[in-house]
PDB file of C-alpha atoms in Angstrom:
ATOM      1  CA  MET A   1      24.579  -0.043 -11.390  1.00 38.00           C
ATOM      2  CA  PRO A   2      21.095   0.735  -9.976  1.00 45.00           C
ATOM      3  CA  GLU A   3      19.784  -1.523  -7.267  1.00 48.00           C
ATOM      4  CA  HIS A   4      16.716  -3.662  -8.116  1.00 51.00           C
ATOM      5  CA  ALA A   5      13.676  -1.948  -6.632  1.00 62.00           C
ATOM      6  CA  GLU A   6      11.981  -4.200  -4.115  1.00 79.00           C
ATOM      7  CA  LYS A   7       8.222  -4.277  -4.078  1.00 91.00           C
ATOM      8  CA  ILE A   8       6.288  -3.642  -0.889  1.00 95.00           C
ATOM      9  CA  GLN A   9       2.928  -5.226  -0.175  1.00 94.00           C
ATOM     10  CA  ILE A  10       0.468  -3.189   1.865  1.00 95.00           C
ATOM     11  CA  VAL A  11      -2.577  -5.172   3.032  1.00 93.00           C
ATOM     12  CA  LEU A  12      -5.496  -2.846   3.725  1.00 94.00           C
ATOM     13  CA  SER A  13      -9.091  -3.268   4.782  1.00 93.00           C
ATOM     14  CA  GLU A  14     -11.746  -2.418   2.200  1.00 92.00           C
ATOM     15  CA  SER A  15     -12.551   0.829   4.023  1.00 94.00           C
ATOM     16  CA  ASN A  16      -8.919   1.970   4.320  1.00 95.00           C
ATOM     17  CA  PHE A  17      -8.297   1.128   0.673  1.00 95.00           C
ATOM     18  CA  ALA A  18     -11.419   3.014  -0.414  1.00 95.00           C
ATOM     19  CA  CYS A  19     -10.219   6.046   1.540  1.00 95.00           C
ATOM     20  CA  LEU A  20      -6.769   5.963  -0.069  1.00 95.00           C
ATOM     21  CA  GLU A  21      -8.240   5.313  -3.495  1.00 94.00           C
ATOM     22  CA  GLY A  22     -10.438   8.382  -3.127  1.00 95.00           C
ATOM     23  CA  ALA A  23      -7.506  10.503  -1.915  1.00 94.00           C
ATOM     24  CA  THR A  24      -5.181   9.495  -4.765  1.00 94.00           C
ATOM     25  CA  ALA A  25      -5.284  11.967  -7.633  1.00 92.00           C
ATOM     26  CA  LYS A  26      -5.448  10.755 -11.216  1.00 91.00           C
ATOM     27  CA  GLY A  27      -1.997  11.020 -12.752  1.00 90.00           C
ATOM     28  CA  SER A  28      -0.194  10.871  -9.395  1.00 89.00           C
ATOM     29  CA  PRO A  29       2.838   8.576  -9.043  1.00 84.00           C
ATOM     30  CA  VAL A  30       0.882   6.101  -6.893  1.00 93.00           C
ATOM     31  CA  ARG A  31      -2.334   5.989  -8.907  1.00 94.00           C
ATOM     32  CA  ASN A  32      -1.161   3.075 -11.074  1.00 93.00           C
ATOM     33  CA  ALA A  33      -0.427   0.936  -7.992  1.00 93.00           C
ATOM     34  CA  VAL A  34      -3.826   1.820  -6.508  1.00 94.00           C
ATOM     35  CA  ASP A  35      -5.608   1.008  -9.769  1.00 93.00           C
ATOM     36  CA  MET A  36      -3.780  -2.330 -10.066  1.00 92.00           C
ATOM     37  CA  ALA A  37      -4.745  -3.214  -6.486  1.00 92.00           C
ATOM     38  CA  SER A  38      -8.351  -2.318  -7.232  1.00 90.00           C
ATOM     39  CA  LYS A  39      -8.374  -4.698 -10.208  1.00 89.00           C
ATOM     40  CA  HIS A  40      -6.121  -7.528  -9.003  1.00 82.00           C
ATOM     41  CA  GLY A  41      -5.354  -7.107  -5.292  1.00 78.00           C
ATOM     42  CA  ARG A  42      -8.603  -8.192  -3.687  1.00 77.00           C
ATOM     43  CA  GLN A  43      -8.424 -11.091  -1.253  1.00 72.00           C
ATOM     44  CA  THR A  44     -11.620 -12.606   0.038  1.00 67.00           C
ATOM     45  CA  GLY A  45     -11.589 -13.984   3.531  1.00 62.00           C
ATOM     46  CA  HIS A  46     -13.827 -16.319   5.447  1.00 56.00           C
ATOM     47  CA  ALA A  47     -17.462 -15.416   6.024  1.00 56.00           C
ATOM     48  CA  ASN A  48     -16.620 -13.750   9.366  1.00 55.00           C
ATOM     49  CA  MET A  49     -13.516 -11.913   8.105  1.00 55.00           C
ATOM     50  CA  ALA A  50     -13.471  -8.656   6.192  1.00 68.00           C
ATOM     51  CA  ASN A  51     -12.037  -8.623   2.687  1.00 83.00           C
ATOM     52  CA  LYS A  52      -8.544  -7.223   2.218  1.00 91.00           C
ATOM     53  CA  ILE A  53      -6.867  -5.442  -0.654  1.00 93.00           C
ATOM     54  CA  VAL A  54      -3.149  -5.685  -1.346  1.00 93.00           C
ATOM     55  CA  ILE A  55      -1.302  -2.749  -2.884  1.00 95.00           C
ATOM     56  CA  THR A  56       2.006  -3.861  -4.403  1.00 94.00           C
ATOM     57  CA  CYS A  57       4.256  -0.863  -4.940  1.00 95.00           C
ATOM     58  CA  SER A  58       7.768   0.539  -4.682  1.00 94.00           C
ATOM     59  CA  GLN A  59       9.139   2.028  -1.479  1.00 94.00           C
ATOM     60  CA  ALA A  60       8.748   5.531  -2.935  1.00 94.00           C
ATOM     61  CA  GLN A  61       5.095   4.836  -3.755  1.00 95.00           C
ATOM     62  CA  ALA A  62       4.512   3.428  -0.256  1.00 96.00           C
ATOM     63  CA  GLU A  63       6.036   6.577   1.252  1.00 96.00           C
ATOM     64  CA  GLU A  64       3.688   8.696  -0.895  1.00 95.00           C
ATOM     65  CA  LEU A  65       0.735   6.583   0.256  1.00 96.00           C
ATOM     66  CA  LEU A  66       1.830   7.188   3.842  1.00 96.00           C
ATOM     67  CA  ARG A  67       1.842  10.955   3.205  1.00 96.00           C
ATOM     68  CA  LEU A  68      -1.659  10.703   1.736  1.00 94.00           C
ATOM     69  CA  ALA A  69      -2.807   8.661   4.732  1.00 95.00           C
ATOM     70  CA  GLN A  70      -1.435  11.252   7.156  1.00 96.00           C
ATOM     71  CA  VAL A  71      -3.689  13.860   5.562  1.00 94.00           C
ATOM     72  CA  SER A  72      -6.745  11.932   4.398  1.00 93.00           C
ATOM     73  CA  CYS A  73      -6.811   8.366   5.784  1.00 93.00           C
ATOM     74  CA  ARG A  74      -5.287   8.292   9.240  1.00 95.00           C
ATOM     75  CA  SER A  75      -6.634   4.804   9.955  1.00 95.00           C
ATOM     76  CA  ALA A  76      -4.386   3.399   7.174  1.00 95.00           C
ATOM     77  CA  MET A  77      -1.192   4.985   8.529  1.00 96.00           C
ATOM     78  CA  GLN A  78      -0.178   2.160  10.859  1.00 96.00           C
ATOM     79  CA  THR A  79      -0.560  -0.536   8.199  1.00 96.00           C
ATOM     80  CA  ILE A  80       1.526   1.416   5.682  1.00 97.00           C
ATOM     81  CA  THR A  81       4.172   2.268   8.298  1.00 97.00           C
ATOM     82  CA  ILE A  82       4.529  -1.399   9.269  1.00 96.00           C
ATOM     83  CA  ALA A  83       4.888  -2.458   5.611  1.00 96.00           C
ATOM     84  CA  LEU A  84       7.638   0.147   5.114  1.00 96.00           C
ATOM     85  CA  LEU A  85       9.468  -0.941   8.270  1.00 95.00           C
ATOM     86  CA  GLU A  86       9.295  -4.607   7.267  1.00 93.00           C
ATOM     87  CA  ALA A  87      10.667  -3.766   3.822  1.00 91.00           C
ATOM     88  CA  ARG A  88      13.553  -1.796   5.327  1.00 87.00           C
ATOM     89  CA  GLU A  89      14.354  -4.637   7.743  1.00 86.00           C
ATOM     90  CA  GLY A  90      14.316  -7.093   4.839  1.00 81.00           C
ATOM     91  CA  LYS A  91      16.843  -4.974   2.931  1.00 72.00           C
ATOM     92  CA  GLY A  92      19.154  -4.928   5.948  1.00 67.00           C
ATOM     93  CA  LYS A  93      19.209  -8.726   6.060  1.00 60.00           C
ATOM     94  CA  ALA A  94      20.031  -9.116   2.382  1.00 52.00           C
TER      95      ALA A  94
END
């Protein structure tokens, strides 16, 4: 029986999200998650805090976003890596 796919939340700054959004090809496996985040993942902060965007995706999609970040958006790499590590740690505790 297949295991239920856990969703990962990646919280990015507006600039890091814009970079990843621009680097994600139409029709790619992660484009749907990026488009959904663009429409529904925006979080507004306080006046002195930058806005954030949350990408909710599968582990495979997060790994693909990490590969994209390594090539095109290096400033987003750490955030994506941390989200993947937290998801893996969460699975180990289950």
